[in-house]
Amino acid sequence: MVTMHRRPRRLIILGATGSIGRSTADLVAGNPDFEVEAVVGGSDAVALASMARRLKARHAAISDETALGALREGLAGSGISCAAGEAGVVEAAQRPCDMVIAAIVGIAGLKPTFAALQQGRTIALANKECMVSAGEAFMAQAAAQGVPLLPMDSEHNAIFQALNGRDASDVEQMVLTASGGPFLNWSAAAIDEADVAAALAHPNWSMGRKITIDSAGLMNKGLELIEAQALFRINPEKLDVVVHPQSVVHGMVSFSDGSVVAGLSVPDMRTPIAHCLGYPERLTTSCKRLDLAALGGLTFARPDHGRFPALQLAMDVMKTGQGLPTVLNAANELAVAAFLDCRIKFGDIARLVANACEAALRHGEAKTPQTLAEALAVDHVARERFATP
Ligand code: NAD
Ligand code: MG
């Protein structure tokens, strides 16, 4: 499948049992160009043990300490070592390797990803919460180590490829596309009352539950704008979103001479994952190829901020900066969890996140967190203060 003539690239996969983790495994399993040092997961010991065996990993670490026995049982006779708890997860992330796939969901991804970065590892970054909550800390650490943060999020991956190693100084505009999600043509009242099943029914992408809910309200696109601002060091005024229901164009960069370079592919995360796995070379994959003539047409529209208030909220937060992106992320994680538990309505997500941002402004949390510890402290306060109705 792949033709890279050098020693295998050694990987650590954080979030190996999730949607990104499994897509990564599809590209790596049985592929002699890769070997897997460690796999890391949250609480599903059976799935993690089976992934460790499938990838012939040397080590497996699980966050939930109570799952260690089950993990050990699942790995019995395999020769794969294991560990549990936050310390076990961080230790696994620091093992020797060539590249760390950062695909844990949410704030739990920050410490292990940062620990890997401190070891000077190249990071293939799926976890957008790292850049939203602690963008300054991650960018400073990557610069200090002289290692790249390779964006795996499809929009950022497209933009990264469009920039082709140049910085953003002669960029006039950066556009992220949004599919519009399952509520693209729903009324504001229907979106407000939407149930969990409807919000999880994404038309184009199959992803973990948290990001799928984020996508339904366009909060995901808001998080991605903040991620893009942090990653590409671009003025927020130059960032924009276009609704593109086919999810074929993922991101576009307009340059000062009027040229526009866009990144296209079928909506399958294995394509941006493969780009990161092979970087700076190209892997050969069996991913479905784009056939524009078969598609017939691509459409684009402006987002409707009236029906999708989370996007405007995130844009305002991005422009304000300071500690607000960290607060937005923390409140959003708690609100999405409450929605998934059927404790709040879909429309409450954006309202509660807005309240949390206003409360943070009232309390004068004006400083941009510069270090991981500062970001986690702002995150902690925002979570303590968060209140559901
Ligand atoms: P997912 O819910 O399918 O998987 C999350 C993974 O994280 C699982 O392996 C889970 O076991 C692990 N995990 C959870 N809590 C943990 C903890 N405390 N310690 C260690 N591991 C823990 O999520 P996903 O859809 O794969 O998304 C992962 C990340 O990638 C998210 O930040 C998401 O925004 C980003 N992302 C995903 C996609 C996608 O298509 N799925 C696209 C772009 C970006
Ligand atoms: Mg994306």
Coordinates of C-alpha atoms and ligand atoms in Angstrom, one line a residue:
M1 CA 0.0 0.0 0.0
V2 CA 2.8 2.4 0.8
T3 CA 6.2 2.9 -0.8
M4 CA 8.6 4.6 1.7
H5 CA 12.0 3.1 1.6
R6 CA 13.4 3.7 5.0
R7 CA 13.1 2.4 8.5
P8 CA 9.5 2.1 9.8
R9 CA 8.1 5.3 11.3
R10 CA 7.3 4.6 15.0
L11 CA 4.0 5.9 16.2
I12 CA 2.2 6.5 19.5
I13 CA -1.6 6.8 19.1
L14 CA -3.4 8.8 21.8
G15 CA -7.1 8.1 21.6
A16 CA -6.5 4.8 19.6
T17 CA -10.0 3.4 20.2
G18 CA -11.8 6.5 18.9
S19 CA -12.9 7.5 15.5
I20 CA -9.6 9.1 14.5
G21 CA -7.7 6.3 16.2
R22 CA -9.5 3.7 14.3
S23 CA -9.1 5.5 11.0
T24 CA -5.4 5.8 11.8
A25 CA -5.3 2.0 12.5
D26 CA -6.8 1.3 9.1
L27 CA -3.8 3.0 7.5
V28 CA -1.2 1.5 9.8
A29 CA -2.3 -2.1 10.6
G30 CA -0.2 -4.6 8.7
N31 CA 1.8 -1.7 7.0
P32 CA 5.5 -2.4 7.2
D33 CA 6.3 1.3 7.0
F34 CA 4.9 1.8 10.5
E35 CA 5.3 0.3 13.9
V36 CA 3.4 1.2 17.0
E37 CA 5.1 2.0 20.2
A38 CA 2.0 2.6 22.3
V39 CA -1.7 3.0 22.2
V40 CA -3.7 5.0 24.7
G41 CA -7.4 5.0 25.5
G42 CA -10.0 6.3 28.0
S43 CA -12.0 3.5 29.7
D44 CA -12.8 0.7 27.2
A45 CA -10.2 -1.9 28.1
V46 CA -11.6 -4.5 25.7
A47 CA -11.4 -2.2 22.7
L48 CA -7.9 -0.9 23.7
A49 CA -6.5 -4.4 24.2
S50 CA -7.9 -5.5 20.8
M51 CA -6.4 -2.4 19.1
A52 CA -3.0 -3.0 20.8
R53 CA -3.1 -6.6 19.4
R54 CA -4.2 -5.5 16.0
L55 CA -1.4 -2.9 15.7
K56 CA 1.2 -5.1 17.5
A57 CA 1.9 -2.3 19.9
R58 CA 4.6 -2.6 22.5
H59 CA 2.5 -0.9 25.2
A60 CA -1.0 0.1 26.1
A61 CA -2.2 2.7 28.6
I62 CA -5.7 3.4 29.8
S63 CA -6.8 6.5 31.6
D64 CA -9.4 4.8 33.9
E65 CA -7.5 3.1 36.7
T66 CA -10.3 0.7 37.4
A67 CA -9.9 -0.7 33.9
L68 CA -6.4 -1.9 34.4
G69 CA -7.3 -5.4 35.4
A70 CA -9.5 -5.8 32.3
L71 CA -6.7 -4.4 30.1
R72 CA -4.2 -6.8 31.6
E73 CA -6.6 -9.7 31.0
G74 CA -7.2 -8.6 27.4
L75 CA -3.5 -8.5 26.7
A76 CA -2.6 -11.8 28.5
G77 CA -0.1 -13.8 26.5
S78 CA 0.6 -11.0 24.0
G79 CA 3.8 -9.7 25.5
I80 CA 2.3 -6.1 25.4
S81 CA 2.9 -4.2 28.6
C82 CA 0.2 -2.0 30.1
A83 CA -0.4 0.9 32.6
A84 CA -3.3 3.0 33.8
G85 CA -4.2 6.4 35.2
E86 CA -3.2 9.9 34.2
A87 CA 0.5 9.2 35.0
G88 CA 0.4 6.0 32.9
V89 CA -1.1 7.9 30.0
V90 CA 1.5 10.7 30.2
E91 CA 4.3 8.1 30.4
A92 CA 3.0 6.3 27.4
A93 CA 2.9 9.6 25.4
Q94 CA 6.6 10.3 26.4
R95 CA 7.9 7.0 25.0
P96 CA 10.4 7.1 22.2
C97 CA 8.8 7.5 18.8
D98 CA 8.9 9.5 15.6
M99 CA 5.3 10.8 15.7
V100 CA 2.5 11.1 18.2
I101 CA -1.1 11.0 16.9
A102 CA -3.0 13.3 19.3
A103 CA -6.6 12.0 19.0
I104 CA -7.9 12.0 22.6
V105 CA -11.1 14.0 22.7
G106 CA -11.4 17.2 24.9
I107 CA -9.3 18.7 27.6
A108 CA -8.0 15.2 28.6
G109 CA -5.8 15.4 25.5
L110 CA -3.8 18.4 26.6
K111 CA -1.4 16.9 29.2
P112 CA -0.3 13.8 27.2
T113 CA 0.0 15.8 24.0
F114 CA 2.0 18.5 25.7
A115 CA 4.2 15.8 27.3
A116 CA 5.0 14.3 23.9
L117 CA 5.8 17.8 22.5
Q118 CA 8.2 18.4 25.4
Q119 CA 10.0 15.3 24.3
G120 CA 10.5 16.9 20.9
R121 CA 8.1 14.6 19.1
T122 CA 6.4 15.6 15.9
I123 CA 2.7 15.8 16.7
A124 CA -0.1 15.0 14.3
L125 CA -2.8 17.0 15.9
A126 CA -6.5 15.9 15.7
N127 CA -7.4 17.2 19.2
K128 CA -8.5 20.8 18.4
E129 CA -9.1 21.5 22.1
C130 CA -5.3 21.7 22.6
M131 CA -5.2 24.7 20.3
V132 CA -8.4 26.3 21.5
S133 CA -7.6 26.1 25.2
A134 CA -3.8 26.4 25.2
G135 CA -2.8 27.6 21.7
E136 CA 0.0 29.9 23.0
A137 CA 1.6 27.2 25.1
F138 CA 1.5 24.6 22.3
M139 CA 2.9 26.9 19.7
A140 CA 5.7 28.2 22.0
Q141 CA 6.6 24.6 23.0
A142 CA 6.6 23.4 19.3
A143 CA 8.8 26.4 18.4
A144 CA 11.2 25.8 21.3
Q145 CA 11.6 22.2 20.2
G146 CA 11.7 23.0 16.5
V147 CA 9.1 20.4 15.7
P148 CA 6.0 20.7 13.6
L149 CA 2.4 20.5 14.7
L150 CA 0.8 18.8 11.8
P151 CA -2.9 19.7 11.6
M152 CA -5.0 16.6 11.1
D153 CA -8.4 18.4 11.2
S154 CA -9.4 18.3 7.6
E155 CA -9.9 22.1 7.1
H156 CA -6.5 22.9 8.7
N157 CA -4.8 20.1 6.9
A158 CA -6.1 21.6 3.6
I159 CA -4.9 25.0 4.6
F160 CA -1.5 23.7 5.7
Q161 CA -1.1 22.0 2.3
A162 CA -2.3 25.2 0.5
L163 CA 0.3 27.3 2.5
N164 CA 3.0 24.8 1.5
G165 CA 5.5 25.9 4.1
R166 CA 4.9 29.7 3.8
D167 CA 3.8 31.7 6.7
A168 CA 0.5 33.6 6.6
S169 CA 2.0 37.1 6.0
D170 CA 0.8 37.4 2.3
V171 CA -2.5 35.6 3.0
E172 CA -5.5 37.8 2.4
Q173 CA -8.1 35.4 3.6
M174 CA -8.4 31.9 5.0
V175 CA -11.7 30.1 4.6
L176 CA -12.8 27.0 6.4
T177 CA -15.8 25.2 5.0
A178 CA -18.7 23.8 7.1
S179 CA -21.0 21.1 5.9
G180 CA -23.8 22.7 7.8
G181 CA -24.5 19.5 9.7
P182 CA -27.8 17.7 10.2
F183 CA -29.7 21.0 10.9
L184 CA -28.7 22.8 7.8
N185 CA -32.3 23.4 6.6
W186 CA -34.0 23.3 10.0
S187 CA -35.9 26.2 11.6
A188 CA -34.4 28.0 14.6
A189 CA -37.2 26.6 16.8
A190 CA -36.7 23.0 15.6
I191 CA -32.9 23.3 16.2
D192 CA -33.6 24.6 19.7
E193 CA -35.6 21.5 20.6
A194 CA -33.6 18.9 18.6
D195 CA -33.0 15.6 20.3
V196 CA -29.8 13.7 20.7
A197 CA -30.5 11.2 17.9
A198 CA -31.1 14.1 15.4
A199 CA -28.0 15.9 16.5
L200 CA -25.8 12.8 16.1
A201 CA -27.1 12.1 12.6
H202 CA -24.3 13.9 10.7
P203 CA -24.8 13.8 6.9
N204 CA -21.2 13.5 5.8
W205 CA -18.8 12.6 8.5
S206 CA -18.7 9.7 11.0
M207 CA -17.0 11.0 14.1
G208 CA -17.0 10.7 17.9
R209 CA -20.1 11.9 19.8
K210 CA -18.6 15.2 21.2
I211 CA -17.4 16.6 17.8
T212 CA -20.6 15.4 16.1
I213 CA -22.7 17.5 18.6
D214 CA -20.3 20.4 18.1
S215 CA -20.8 20.1 14.3
A216 CA -24.6 20.1 14.6
G217 CA -24.6 23.6 16.1
L218 CA -21.6 24.9 14.1
M219 CA -19.7 25.3 17.4
N220 CA -17.2 22.9 15.8
K221 CA -16.5 25.5 13.1
G222 CA -16.1 28.1 15.7
L223 CA -13.6 26.0 17.6
E224 CA -11.8 25.4 14.3
L225 CA -11.6 29.2 13.6
I226 CA -9.8 29.6 17.0
E227 CA -7.7 26.6 16.1
A228 CA -6.7 28.1 12.8
Q229 CA -5.9 31.5 14.4
A230 CA -3.6 29.8 16.8
L231 CA -2.0 27.4 14.4
F232 CA -1.4 29.7 11.5
R233 CA -0.8 32.9 13.4
I234 CA -3.4 34.7 11.3
N235 CA -5.4 37.9 12.1
P236 CA -9.0 36.9 13.1
E237 CA -10.3 39.4 10.6
K238 CA -8.8 37.3 7.8
L239 CA -10.6 34.1 8.8
D240 CA -14.0 33.2 7.4
V241 CA -16.5 30.3 7.1
V242 CA -18.4 29.2 4.1
V243 CA -21.2 26.6 4.2
H244 CA -20.5 23.8 1.7
P245 CA -22.8 20.8 2.2
Q246 CA -20.8 18.4 0.0
S247 CA -17.7 18.6 2.3
V248 CA -15.3 18.3 -0.7
V249 CA -13.5 21.6 -0.5
H250 CA -12.1 21.6 3.1
G251 CA -10.2 24.9 3.2
M252 CA -9.0 27.7 1.0
V253 CA -6.3 30.3 1.2
S254 CA -6.5 33.6 -0.9
F255 CA -3.2 35.3 -1.4
S256 CA -2.4 39.0 -2.0
D257 CA -2.2 38.5 -5.8
G258 CA -5.7 37.2 -6.0
S259 CA -4.8 33.5 -6.3
V260 CA -6.8 31.0 -4.3
V261 CA -5.4 27.6 -3.4
A262 CA -8.0 25.1 -2.0
G263 CA -7.7 21.6 -0.6
L264 CA -10.1 19.0 -1.9
S265 CA -10.8 15.4 -1.2
V266 CA -13.8 13.1 -0.5
P267 CA -14.9 13.5 3.1
D268 CA -12.9 10.7 4.7
M269 CA -10.6 11.5 7.6
R270 CA -8.1 8.9 6.4
T271 CA -6.9 11.3 3.7
P272 CA -5.7 14.1 6.1
I273 CA -4.5 11.4 8.5
A274 CA -2.4 9.8 5.7
H275 CA -1.0 13.2 4.8
C276 CA 0.2 13.6 8.4
L277 CA 1.5 10.0 8.7
G278 CA 3.6 10.4 5.5
Y279 CA 4.7 14.0 5.9
P280 CA 6.8 15.3 4.3
E281 CA 6.4 12.5 1.8
R282 CA 3.2 11.1 0.4
L283 CA 1.8 7.7 1.3
T284 CA -0.2 5.7 -1.3
T285 CA -3.6 4.9 0.1
S286 CA -6.7 3.1 -1.0
C287 CA -8.9 5.9 0.1
K288 CA -11.8 6.7 -2.2
R289 CA -10.7 9.2 -5.0
L290 CA -12.5 12.4 -5.8
D291 CA -14.6 12.3 -9.0
L292 CA -15.9 15.9 -9.6
A293 CA -17.7 15.0 -12.8
A294 CA -19.6 12.2 -10.9
L295 CA -20.5 14.7 -8.2
G296 CA -21.8 17.2 -10.8
G297 CA -21.8 20.3 -8.6
L298 CA -20.5 21.9 -5.5
T299 CA -22.5 24.6 -3.6
F300 CA -21.5 27.3 -1.2
A301 CA -23.4 29.7 1.0
R302 CA -22.9 32.1 3.9
P303 CA -23.6 30.7 7.4
D304 CA -26.9 31.7 9.0
H305 CA -25.8 33.2 12.3
G306 CA -29.5 33.6 13.4
R307 CA -30.0 29.8 13.4
F308 CA -26.5 28.9 14.5
P309 CA -25.6 31.3 17.3
A310 CA -22.6 29.2 18.5
L311 CA -20.6 30.2 15.4
Q312 CA -21.0 33.9 16.0
L313 CA -20.2 33.4 19.7
A314 CA -17.0 31.6 18.9
M315 CA -16.1 34.3 16.4
D316 CA -16.6 37.0 19.0
V317 CA -14.5 35.0 21.5
M318 CA -11.8 34.6 19.0
K319 CA -11.6 38.3 18.4
T320 CA -11.6 39.1 22.2
G321 CA -9.0 36.4 22.8
Q322 CA -7.5 36.5 26.4
G323 CA -8.8 33.6 28.5
L324 CA -12.1 33.4 26.7
P325 CA -11.3 30.6 24.2
T326 CA -10.3 28.4 27.1
V327 CA -13.5 29.3 28.9
L328 CA -15.6 28.7 25.7
N329 CA -14.0 25.3 25.3
A330 CA -14.6 24.2 29.0
A331 CA -18.2 25.4 29.0
N332 CA -18.9 23.8 25.7
E333 CA -17.5 20.4 26.8
L334 CA -19.8 20.5 29.9
A335 CA -22.8 21.7 27.9
V336 CA -22.3 19.0 25.3
A337 CA -22.0 16.3 28.0
A338 CA -25.2 17.6 29.6
F339 CA -27.0 17.5 26.2
L340 CA -25.9 14.0 25.6
D341 CA -27.2 13.0 29.0
C342 CA -30.6 14.6 28.0
R343 CA -30.3 17.2 30.9
I344 CA -30.5 20.3 28.6
K345 CA -32.0 21.2 25.2
F346 CA -29.8 21.5 22.1
G347 CA -30.4 25.3 22.1
D348 CA -29.2 25.5 25.7
I349 CA -25.6 24.6 24.6
A350 CA -24.9 27.9 22.9
R351 CA -26.8 29.8 25.6
L352 CA -24.9 28.2 28.5
V353 CA -21.5 28.7 26.7
A354 CA -22.4 32.4 26.1
N355 CA -23.3 32.8 29.8
A356 CA -20.0 31.2 30.8
C357 CA -18.0 33.6 28.6
E358 CA -20.0 36.6 30.0
A359 CA -19.3 35.4 33.5
A360 CA -15.5 35.1 32.8
L361 CA -15.5 38.7 31.3
R362 CA -17.3 40.0 34.5
H363 CA -14.7 38.3 36.7
G364 CA -12.0 39.9 34.7
E365 CA -10.2 36.9 33.3
A366 CA -8.4 39.0 30.8
K367 CA -5.0 37.3 30.6
T368 CA -4.2 35.0 27.7
P369 CA -2.9 31.8 29.2
Q370 CA 0.8 31.5 28.2
T371 CA 1.6 28.1 29.7
L372 CA -0.2 24.8 29.9
A373 CA -0.6 25.3 33.7
E374 CA -2.2 28.7 33.2
A375 CA -4.6 27.3 30.5
L376 CA -5.6 24.4 32.8
A377 CA -6.2 26.8 35.7
V378 CA -8.6 28.9 33.5
D379 CA -10.2 25.7 32.3
H380 CA -10.6 24.6 35.9
V381 CA -12.2 27.8 37.1
A382 CA -14.6 27.8 34.1
R383 CA -15.7 24.3 34.9
E384 CA -16.3 25.1 38.6
R385 CA -18.4 28.1 37.7
F386 CA -20.4 26.3 35.0
A387 CA -24.0 25.9 35.9
T388 CA -26.8 24.1 34.1
P389 CA -30.3 25.3 34.6
Ligands
NAD1 P1 -13.8 9.7 19.9 O1 -14.8 10.1 21.0 O2 -14.3 8.8 18.9 O3 -12.5 9.1 20.5 C1 -11.8 9.7 21.6 C2 -10.7 8.9 22.1 O4 -10.1 9.5 23.2 C3 -11.0 7.5 22.5 O5 -10.0 6.6 22.1 C4 -11.1 7.5 24.0 O6 -10.9 6.3 24.6 C5 -10.0 8.5 24.3 N1 -10.1 9.2 25.6 C6 -11.2 9.8 26.1 N2 -10.9 10.3 27.3 C7 -9.6 10.0 27.6 C8 -8.8 10.2 28.7 N3 -9.2 10.9 29.8 N4 -7.5 9.7 28.6 C9 -7.1 9.0 27.5 N5 -7.9 8.8 26.4 C10 -9.1 9.3 26.5 O7 -13.4 11.1 19.3 P2 -12.9 11.4 17.8 O8 -14.0 11.7 16.9 O9 -11.9 10.4 17.4 O10 -12.1 12.8 18.0 C11 -10.8 12.9 18.7 C12 -10.3 14.3 18.6 O11 -10.1 14.6 17.2 C13 -11.3 15.4 19.1 O12 -10.6 16.4 19.7 C14 -12.0 15.9 17.8 O13 -12.4 17.2 17.8 C15 -10.8 15.7 16.8 N6 -11.2 15.5 15.4 C16 -12.0 14.5 15.1 C17 -12.4 14.3 13.8 C18 -13.2 13.1 13.4 O14 -13.5 12.9 12.2 N7 -13.6 12.2 14.2 C19 -12.1 15.2 12.8 C20 -11.3 16.3 13.2 C21 -10.9 16.5 14.5
MG2 MG -12.8 19.7 10.9

